[in-house]
């Protein structure tokens, strides 16, 4: 619930906002958790006799689908913060940048 509260604080300015966007933020947090779980699973199967033959695993396919949903919600939540200028970082953008830096390979 800590992550949920963090995003709600960044997005919602009124109690009405909390009611309207609470479910969306909950879905966003759920997608984050599910995507983290999927990343721990193998993403590619390599043929044992021919390493040039590779195939995406079901976990990879599901991650790809969830990533699209996650990205769409992130765009909506980014607009809700009221800062559309890329120069001006909202709390949500600052968090996203810090997370991106922590997960860089």
GROMACS .gro file of C-alpha atoms in nm, residues 29-104:
model
   76
   29UNK     CA    1   0.042  -0.068  -0.879
   30UNK     CA    2  -0.087  -0.420  -0.948
   31UNK     CA    3   0.063  -0.411  -1.298
   32UNK     CA    4   0.397  -0.301  -1.153
   33UNK     CA    5   0.399  -0.594  -0.913
   34UNK     CA    6   0.296  -0.846  -1.178
   35UNK     CA    7   0.557  -0.717  -1.423
   36UNK     CA    8   0.828  -0.746  -1.157
   37UNK     CA    9   0.725  -1.110  -1.103
   38UNK     CA   10   0.734  -1.183  -1.476
   39UNK     CA   11   1.081  -1.033  -1.513
   40UNK     CA   12   1.214  -1.295  -1.271
   41UNK     CA   13   1.106  -1.569  -1.513
   42UNK     CA   14   1.292  -1.678  -1.828
   43UNK     CA   15   1.202  -1.455  -2.122
   44UNK     CA   16   1.353  -1.656  -2.408
   45UNK     CA   17   1.379  -2.028  -2.484
   46UNK     CA   18   1.690  -2.133  -2.672
   47UNK     CA   19   1.685  -2.453  -2.877
   48UNK     CA   20   1.931  -2.699  -2.716
   49UNK     CA   21   2.082  -2.812  -3.050
   50UNK     CA   22   2.075  -2.481  -3.237
   51UNK     CA   23   2.129  -2.169  -3.023
   52UNK     CA   24   2.033  -1.948  -3.315
   53UNK     CA   25   1.676  -2.073  -3.278
   54UNK     CA   26   1.511  -1.874  -3.003
   55UNK     CA   27   1.152  -1.828  -2.897
   56UNK     CA   28   0.979  -1.591  -2.657
   57UNK     CA   29   0.833  -1.759  -2.350
   58UNK     CA   30   0.473  -1.710  -2.236
   59UNK     CA   31   0.610  -1.493  -1.953
   60UNK     CA   32   0.768  -1.259  -2.209
   61UNK     CA   33   0.447  -1.239  -2.410
   62UNK     CA   34   0.244  -1.160  -2.101
   63UNK     CA   35   0.499  -0.902  -1.987
   64UNK     CA   36   0.475  -0.731  -2.326
   65UNK     CA   37   0.096  -0.711  -2.299
   66UNK     CA   38   0.107  -0.580  -1.944
   67UNK     CA   39   0.372  -0.325  -2.038
   68UNK     CA   40   0.135  -0.170  -2.291
   69UNK     CA   41  -0.139  -0.137  -2.028
   70UNK     CA   42   0.113   0.000  -1.778
   71UNK     CA   43   0.237   0.257  -2.028
   72UNK     CA   44  -0.116   0.373  -2.107
   73UNK     CA   45  -0.199   0.419  -1.739
   74UNK     CA   46   0.134   0.597  -1.680
   75UNK     CA   47   0.045   0.847  -1.954
   76UNK     CA   48  -0.293   0.914  -1.794
   77UNK     CA   49  -0.144   0.952  -1.448
   78UNK     CA   50   0.128   1.177  -1.586
   79UNK     CA   51  -0.136   1.409  -1.728
   80UNK     CA   52  -0.321   1.411  -1.396
   81UNK     CA   53  -0.020   1.554  -1.218
   82UNK     CA   54  -0.081   1.872  -1.413
   83UNK     CA   55   0.271   1.902  -1.546
   84UNK     CA   56   0.301   1.831  -1.916
   85UNK     CA   57   0.632   2.013  -1.963
   86UNK     CA   58   0.920   1.772  -1.979
   87UNK     CA   59   1.146   2.029  -1.809
   88UNK     CA   60   0.926   2.039  -1.499
   89UNK     CA   61   0.940   1.709  -1.306
   90UNK     CA   62   0.632   1.601  -1.116
   91UNK     CA   63   0.673   1.366  -0.820
   92UNK     CA   64   0.559   1.081  -1.044
   93UNK     CA   65   0.816   1.166  -1.313
   94UNK     CA   66   1.091   1.200  -1.053
   95UNK     CA   67   1.005   0.856  -0.917
   96UNK     CA   68   0.995   0.706  -1.267
   97UNK     CA   69   1.338   0.850  -1.347
   98UNK     CA   70   1.484   0.714  -1.024
   99UNK     CA   71   1.333   0.370  -1.095
  100UNK     CA   72   1.466   0.373  -1.449
  101UNK     CA   73   1.814   0.450  -1.320
  102UNK     CA   74   1.796   0.173  -1.060
  103UNK     CA   75   1.692  -0.088  -1.318
  104UNK     CA   76   1.938   0.010  -1.591
   0.00000   0.00000   0.00000
